[in-house]
Amino acid sequence: MNECPKCQMELEKGMKNCPECAEEDAEAALAAGPAAYLSLEDGSRLDLFGEETLFGRLDPSESIHPDVDLAVHGGHELGVSRRHLIIECLEDEFRLQDLGSTNGTIVNRERIQPGEKVTLAEGDTIYLGRLKAVFHRGQPEGGTV
């Protein structure tokens, strides 16, 4: 078992930190507003908060709890893996990394190799399997929704 980096509580497999510390981090991130977001074709906006955001599909039986569950956006039908990709924020740079997804990740028509890190820019088109998203920096006009 691994430990929560903030309070050293033992964690279940697949967890990054304990629920209490995760809630504190989420509240602080929400107060600051999103650093970036992905827009989906259905009009949804997926905000990126904190240093790292895991995209995939929830699977409690395997203890997989992504930060963004794409099942609610048709992820299963569109080929999104349970642990598909991570977008990390490092100072003023956003990098995407495919986690060995079954159906792959494409950024601006180029397939990303598993483990490869790609720097994202405003307006980049990302396909998680067949789920299309567009990357945007900062908050959308009008602030958060």
mmCIF file of N, CA and C in Angstrom, residues 40-125:
data_model
loop_
_atom_site.group_PDB
_atom_site.id
_atom_site.type_symbol
_atom_site.label_atom_id
_atom_site.label_comp_id
_atom_site.label_asym_id
_atom_site.label_seq_id
_atom_site.Cartn_x
_atom_site.Cartn_y
_atom_site.Cartn_z
ATOM 1 N N LEU A 40 -15.793 19.663 -24.880
ATOM 2 C CA LEU A 40 -16.228 18.493 -25.629
ATOM 3 C C LEU A 40 -17.274 18.907 -26.656
ATOM 4 N N GLU A 41 -17.493 18.048 -27.637
ATOM 5 C CA GLU A 41 -18.451 18.344 -28.698
ATOM 6 C C GLU A 41 -19.871 18.504 -28.174
ATOM 7 N N ASP A 42 -20.203 17.867 -27.039
ATOM 8 C CA ASP A 42 -21.556 17.983 -26.499
ATOM 9 C C ASP A 42 -21.761 19.274 -25.709
ATOM 10 N N GLY A 43 -20.732 20.150 -25.696
ATOM 11 C CA GLY A 43 -20.821 21.418 -24.998
ATOM 12 C C GLY A 43 -20.302 21.376 -23.572
ATOM 13 N N SER A 44 -19.910 20.208 -23.089
ATOM 14 C CA SER A 44 -19.383 20.078 -21.730
ATOM 15 C C SER A 44 -17.999 20.699 -21.628
ATOM 16 N N ARG A 45 -17.696 21.164 -20.434
ATOM 17 C CA ARG A 45 -16.373 21.703 -20.143
ATOM 18 C C ARG A 45 -15.775 20.928 -18.983
ATOM 19 N N LEU A 46 -14.552 20.416 -19.162
ATOM 20 C CA LEU A 46 -13.866 19.638 -18.137
ATOM 21 C C LEU A 46 -12.707 20.460 -17.605
ATOM 22 N N ASP A 47 -12.871 21.010 -16.405
ATOM 23 C CA ASP A 47 -11.854 21.885 -15.821
ATOM 24 C C ASP A 47 -10.658 21.095 -15.319
ATOM 25 N N LEU A 48 -9.472 21.675 -15.489
ATOM 26 C CA LEU A 48 -8.226 21.086 -14.987
ATOM 27 C C LEU A 48 -7.797 21.872 -13.758
ATOM 28 N N PHE A 49 -7.730 21.194 -12.626
ATOM 29 C CA PHE A 49 -7.311 21.806 -11.376
ATOM 30 C C PHE A 49 -6.087 21.072 -10.856
ATOM 31 N N GLY A 50 -5.199 21.790 -10.216
ATOM 32 C CA GLY A 50 -4.060 21.157 -9.569
ATOM 33 C C GLY A 50 -2.952 20.777 -10.528
ATOM 34 N N GLU A 51 -2.003 20.006 -10.010
ATOM 35 C CA GLU A 51 -0.803 19.653 -10.771
ATOM 36 C C GLU A 51 -1.028 18.549 -11.792
ATOM 37 N N GLU A 52 -2.018 17.684 -11.556
ATOM 38 C CA GLU A 52 -2.199 16.522 -12.424
ATOM 39 C C GLU A 52 -3.670 16.126 -12.451
ATOM 40 N N THR A 53 -4.183 15.846 -13.654
ATOM 41 C CA THR A 53 -5.572 15.412 -13.808
ATOM 42 C C THR A 53 -5.590 14.109 -14.598
ATOM 43 N N LEU A 54 -6.160 13.067 -14.002
ATOM 44 C CA LEU A 54 -6.281 11.764 -14.645
ATOM 45 C C LEU A 54 -7.637 11.665 -15.334
ATOM 46 N N PHE A 55 -7.632 11.328 -16.626
ATOM 47 C CA PHE A 55 -8.846 11.137 -17.411
ATOM 48 C C PHE A 55 -9.023 9.653 -17.679
ATOM 49 N N GLY A 56 -10.248 9.164 -17.537
ATOM 50 C CA GLY A 56 -10.530 7.763 -17.802
ATOM 51 C C GLY A 56 -11.972 7.447 -17.488
ATOM 52 N N ARG A 57 -12.200 6.190 -17.067
ATOM 53 C CA ARG A 57 -13.544 5.737 -16.705
ATOM 54 C C ARG A 57 -13.496 5.083 -15.332
ATOM 55 N N LEU A 58 -14.444 5.431 -14.493
ATOM 56 C CA LEU A 58 -14.559 4.875 -13.149
ATOM 57 C C LEU A 58 -14.757 3.361 -13.203
ATOM 58 N N ASP A 59 -14.004 2.636 -12.363
ATOM 59 C CA ASP A 59 -14.177 1.189 -12.220
ATOM 60 C C ASP A 59 -13.882 0.835 -10.765
ATOM 61 N N PRO A 60 -14.904 0.945 -9.889
ATOM 62 C CA PRO A 60 -14.687 0.676 -8.462
ATOM 63 C C PRO A 60 -14.182 -0.738 -8.182
ATOM 64 N N SER A 61 -14.578 -1.722 -9.007
ATOM 65 C CA SER A 61 -14.137 -3.098 -8.751
ATOM 66 C C SER A 61 -12.631 -3.248 -8.903
ATOM 67 N N GLU A 62 -12.006 -2.383 -9.709
ATOM 68 C CA GLU A 62 -10.550 -2.398 -9.892
ATOM 69 C C GLU A 62 -9.873 -1.241 -9.154
ATOM 70 N N SER A 63 -10.636 -0.525 -8.314
ATOM 71 C CA SER A 63 -10.148 0.645 -7.574
ATOM 72 C C SER A 63 -9.556 1.702 -8.503
ATOM 73 N N ILE A 64 -10.222 1.944 -9.633
ATOM 74 C CA ILE A 64 -9.787 2.982 -10.568
ATOM 75 C C ILE A 64 -10.758 4.148 -10.427
ATOM 76 N N HIS A 65 -10.230 5.275 -9.965
ATOM 77 C CA HIS A 65 -11.032 6.466 -9.688
ATOM 78 C C HIS A 65 -10.393 7.674 -10.382
ATOM 79 N N PRO A 66 -10.639 7.851 -11.686
ATOM 80 C CA PRO A 66 -10.024 8.990 -12.378
ATOM 81 C C PRO A 66 -10.568 10.314 -11.844
ATOM 82 N N ASP A 67 -9.780 11.369 -11.996
ATOM 83 C CA ASP A 67 -10.233 12.703 -11.604
ATOM 84 C C ASP A 67 -11.408 13.131 -12.472
ATOM 85 N N VAL A 68 -11.359 12.754 -13.754
ATOM 86 C CA VAL A 68 -12.437 13.059 -14.697
ATOM 87 C C VAL A 68 -12.946 11.734 -15.267
ATOM 88 N N ASP A 69 -14.201 11.399 -14.919
ATOM 89 C CA ASP A 69 -14.822 10.156 -15.395
ATOM 90 C C ASP A 69 -15.518 10.445 -16.723
ATOM 91 N N LEU A 70 -14.945 9.943 -17.810
ATOM 92 C CA LEU A 70 -15.486 10.207 -19.136
ATOM 93 C C LEU A 70 -16.609 9.250 -19.529
ATOM 94 N N ALA A 71 -16.963 8.311 -18.654
ATOM 95 C CA ALA A 71 -18.085 7.414 -18.941
ATOM 96 C C ALA A 71 -19.370 8.210 -19.121
ATOM 97 N N VAL A 72 -19.527 9.287 -18.372
ATOM 98 C CA VAL A 72 -20.740 10.104 -18.464
ATOM 99 C C VAL A 72 -20.819 10.877 -19.780
ATOM 100 N N HIS A 73 -19.732 10.882 -20.537
ATOM 101 C CA HIS A 73 -19.690 11.558 -21.842
ATOM 102 C C HIS A 73 -19.581 10.537 -22.979
ATOM 103 N N GLY A 74 -20.005 9.298 -22.718
ATOM 104 C CA GLY A 74 -19.956 8.251 -23.737
ATOM 105 C C GLY A 74 -18.588 7.605 -23.871
ATOM 106 N N GLY A 75 -17.760 7.754 -22.861
ATOM 107 C CA GLY A 75 -16.391 7.252 -22.915
ATOM 108 C C GLY A 75 -16.262 5.773 -23.214
ATOM 109 N N HIS A 76 -17.119 4.950 -22.640
ATOM 110 C CA HIS A 76 -17.022 3.512 -22.884
ATOM 111 C C HIS A 76 -17.265 3.210 -24.356
ATOM 112 N N GLU A 77 -18.335 3.780 -24.905
ATOM 113 C CA GLU A 77 -18.692 3.541 -26.306
ATOM 114 C C GLU A 77 -17.663 4.140 -27.274
ATOM 115 N N LEU A 78 -16.986 5.220 -26.845
ATOM 116 C CA LEU A 78 -16.028 5.912 -27.716
ATOM 117 C C LEU A 78 -14.588 5.439 -27.527
ATOM 118 N N GLY A 79 -14.387 4.409 -26.725
ATOM 119 C CA GLY A 79 -13.064 3.805 -26.609
ATOM 120 C C GLY A 79 -12.115 4.453 -25.632
ATOM 121 N N VAL A 80 -12.649 5.099 -24.590
ATOM 122 C CA VAL A 80 -11.798 5.684 -23.551
ATOM 123 C C VAL A 80 -11.433 4.583 -22.560
ATOM 124 N N SER A 81 -10.149 4.451 -22.259
ATOM 125 C CA SER A 81 -9.685 3.453 -21.289
ATOM 126 C C SER A 81 -9.982 3.907 -19.861
ATOM 127 N N ARG A 82 -9.917 2.972 -18.933
ATOM 128 C CA ARG A 82 -10.162 3.313 -17.527
ATOM 129 C C ARG A 82 -9.126 4.315 -17.022
ATOM 130 N N ARG A 83 -7.879 4.105 -17.365
ATOM 131 C CA ARG A 83 -6.793 5.049 -17.064
ATOM 132 C C ARG A 83 -6.211 5.455 -18.422
ATOM 133 N N HIS A 84 -6.795 6.475 -19.032
ATOM 134 C CA HIS A 84 -6.454 6.806 -20.418
ATOM 135 C C HIS A 84 -5.251 7.742 -20.514
ATOM 136 N N LEU A 85 -5.342 8.910 -19.883
ATOM 137 C CA LEU A 85 -4.227 9.864 -19.967
ATOM 138 C C LEU A 85 -4.216 10.774 -18.765
ATOM 139 N N ILE A 86 -3.079 11.455 -18.638
ATOM 140 C CA ILE A 86 -2.901 12.459 -17.589
ATOM 141 C C ILE A 86 -2.544 13.769 -18.283
ATOM 142 N N ILE A 87 -3.104 14.866 -17.765
ATOM 143 C CA ILE A 87 -2.629 16.195 -18.150
ATOM 144 C C ILE A 87 -2.040 16.804 -16.896
ATOM 145 N N GLU A 88 -0.768 17.186 -16.986
ATOM 146 C CA GLU A 88 -0.107 17.783 -15.833
ATOM 147 C C GLU A 88 0.177 19.252 -16.101
ATOM 148 N N CYS A 89 0.106 20.034 -15.030
ATOM 149 C CA CYS A 89 0.408 21.462 -15.099
ATOM 150 C C CYS A 89 1.710 21.689 -14.354
ATOM 151 N N LEU A 90 2.711 22.167 -15.078
ATOM 152 C CA LEU A 90 4.020 22.469 -14.493
ATOM 153 C C LEU A 90 4.291 23.945 -14.727
ATOM 154 N N GLU A 91 4.122 24.735 -13.667
ATOM 155 C CA GLU A 91 4.231 26.193 -13.757
ATOM 156 C C GLU A 91 3.276 26.702 -14.828
ATOM 157 N N ASP A 92 3.754 27.127 -15.996
ATOM 158 C CA ASP A 92 2.871 27.681 -17.020
ATOM 159 C C ASP A 92 2.773 26.766 -18.244
ATOM 160 N N GLU A 93 3.054 25.476 -18.055
ATOM 161 C CA GLU A 93 3.045 24.535 -19.173
ATOM 162 C C GLU A 93 2.115 23.370 -18.847
ATOM 163 N N PHE A 94 1.363 22.929 -19.852
ATOM 164 C CA PHE A 94 0.477 21.779 -19.697
ATOM 165 C C PHE A 94 0.988 20.669 -20.592
ATOM 166 N N ARG A 95 1.171 19.471 -19.994
ATOM 167 C CA ARG A 95 1.670 18.330 -20.765
ATOM 168 C C ARG A 95 0.714 17.156 -20.626
ATOM 169 N N LEU A 96 0.470 16.512 -21.746
ATOM 170 C CA LEU A 96 -0.396 15.346 -21.828
ATOM 171 C C LEU A 96 0.470 14.100 -21.939
ATOM 172 N N GLN A 97 0.051 13.023 -21.259
ATOM 173 C CA GLN A 97 0.758 11.745 -21.355
ATOM 174 C C GLN A 97 -0.258 10.616 -21.453
ATOM 175 N N ASP A 98 -0.195 9.836 -22.538
ATOM 176 C CA ASP A 98 -1.028 8.650 -22.684
ATOM 177 C C ASP A 98 -0.494 7.577 -21.736
ATOM 178 N N LEU A 99 -1.399 6.889 -21.054
ATOM 179 C CA LEU A 99 -0.998 5.888 -20.051
ATOM 180 C C LEU A 99 -1.077 4.460 -20.583
ATOM 181 N N GLY A 100 -0.885 4.300 -21.892
ATOM 182 C CA GLY A 100 -0.966 2.966 -22.480
ATOM 183 C C GLY A 100 -2.399 2.584 -22.766
ATOM 184 N N SER A 101 -3.203 3.560 -23.132
ATOM 185 C CA SER A 101 -4.622 3.316 -23.401
ATOM 186 C C SER A 101 -4.804 2.331 -24.548
ATOM 187 N N THR A 102 -5.902 1.595 -24.516
ATOM 188 C CA THR A 102 -6.181 0.582 -25.537
ATOM 189 C C THR A 102 -6.369 1.195 -26.918
ATOM 190 N N ASN A 103 -7.143 2.280 -27.016
ATOM 191 C CA ASN A 103 -7.468 2.876 -28.308
ATOM 192 C C ASN A 103 -6.652 4.120 -28.630
ATOM 193 N N GLY A 104 -5.700 4.455 -27.789
ATOM 194 C CA GLY A 104 -4.757 5.518 -28.085
ATOM 195 C C GLY A 104 -5.263 6.933 -27.880
ATOM 196 N N THR A 105 -4.315 7.852 -28.022
ATOM 197 C CA THR A 105 -4.572 9.286 -27.905
ATOM 198 C C THR A 105 -3.953 9.963 -29.109
ATOM 199 N N ILE A 106 -4.688 10.892 -29.693
ATOM 200 C CA ILE A 106 -4.205 11.662 -30.836
ATOM 201 C C ILE A 106 -4.279 13.135 -30.463
ATOM 202 N N VAL A 107 -3.186 13.864 -30.725
ATOM 203 C CA VAL A 107 -3.168 15.311 -30.529
ATOM 204 C C VAL A 107 -2.845 15.935 -31.883
ATOM 205 N N ASN A 108 -3.771 16.749 -32.371
ATOM 206 C CA ASN A 108 -3.585 17.427 -33.662
ATOM 207 C C ASN A 108 -3.158 16.458 -34.771
ATOM 208 N N ARG A 109 -3.887 15.365 -34.890
ATOM 209 C CA ARG A 109 -3.705 14.356 -35.943
ATOM 210 C C ARG A 109 -2.458 13.498 -35.793
ATOM 211 N N GLU A 110 -1.746 13.600 -34.677
ATOM 212 C CA GLU A 110 -0.566 12.763 -34.456
ATOM 213 C C GLU A 110 -0.815 11.839 -33.275
ATOM 214 N N ARG A 111 -0.639 10.524 -33.508
ATOM 215 C CA ARG A 111 -0.814 9.542 -32.438
ATOM 216 C C ARG A 111 0.317 9.690 -31.429
ATOM 217 N N ILE A 112 -0.061 9.706 -30.152
ATOM 218 C CA ILE A 112 0.904 9.843 -29.055
ATOM 219 C C ILE A 112 1.286 8.442 -28.582
ATOM 220 N N GLN A 113 2.560 8.194 -28.453
ATOM 221 C CA GLN A 113 3.031 6.898 -27.956
ATOM 222 C C GLN A 113 2.839 6.842 -26.435
ATOM 223 N N PRO A 114 2.503 5.666 -25.891
ATOM 224 C CA PRO A 114 2.352 5.544 -24.439
ATOM 225 C C PRO A 114 3.613 6.029 -23.718
ATOM 226 N N GLY A 115 3.404 6.860 -22.709
ATOM 227 C CA GLY A 115 4.512 7.395 -21.931
ATOM 228 C C GLY A 115 5.101 8.679 -22.491
ATOM 229 N N GLU A 116 4.850 8.973 -23.753
ATOM 230 C CA GLU A 116 5.354 10.202 -24.377
ATOM 231 C C GLU A 116 4.608 11.404 -23.789
ATOM 232 N N LYS A 117 5.341 12.479 -23.501
ATOM 233 C CA LYS A 117 4.725 13.696 -22.976
ATOM 234 C C LYS A 117 4.700 14.749 -24.075
ATOM 235 N N VAL A 118 3.518 15.332 -24.286
ATOM 236 C CA VAL A 118 3.316 16.319 -25.339
ATOM 237 C C VAL A 118 2.847 17.618 -24.697
ATOM 238 N N THR A 119 3.526 18.720 -25.010
ATOM 239 C CA THR A 119 3.120 20.024 -24.508
ATOM 240 C C THR A 119 1.899 20.506 -25.282
ATOM 241 N N LEU A 120 0.877 20.940 -24.539
ATOM 242 C CA LEU A 120 -0.368 21.394 -25.148
ATOM 243 C C LEU A 120 -0.369 22.908 -25.343
ATOM 244 N N ALA A 121 -1.035 23.346 -26.404
ATOM 245 C CA ALA A 121 -1.203 24.770 -26.698
ATOM 246 C C ALA A 121 -2.688 25.059 -26.885
ATOM 247 N N GLU A 122 -3.067 26.307 -26.737
ATOM 248 C CA GLU A 122 -4.450 26.738 -26.923
ATOM 249 C C GLU A 122 -5.008 26.210 -28.241
ATOM 250 N N GLY A 123 -6.179 25.583 -28.162
ATOM 251 C CA GLY A 123 -6.864 25.108 -29.359
ATOM 252 C C GLY A 123 -6.449 23.740 -29.853
ATOM 253 N N ASP A 124 -5.511 23.064 -29.184
ATOM 254 C CA ASP A 124 -5.116 21.718 -29.614
ATOM 255 C C ASP A 124 -6.324 20.778 -29.555
ATOM 256 N N THR A 125 -6.462 19.942 -30.584
ATOM 257 C CA THR A 125 -7.525 18.940 -30.637
ATOM 258 C C THR A 125 -6.970 17.622 -30.131
#
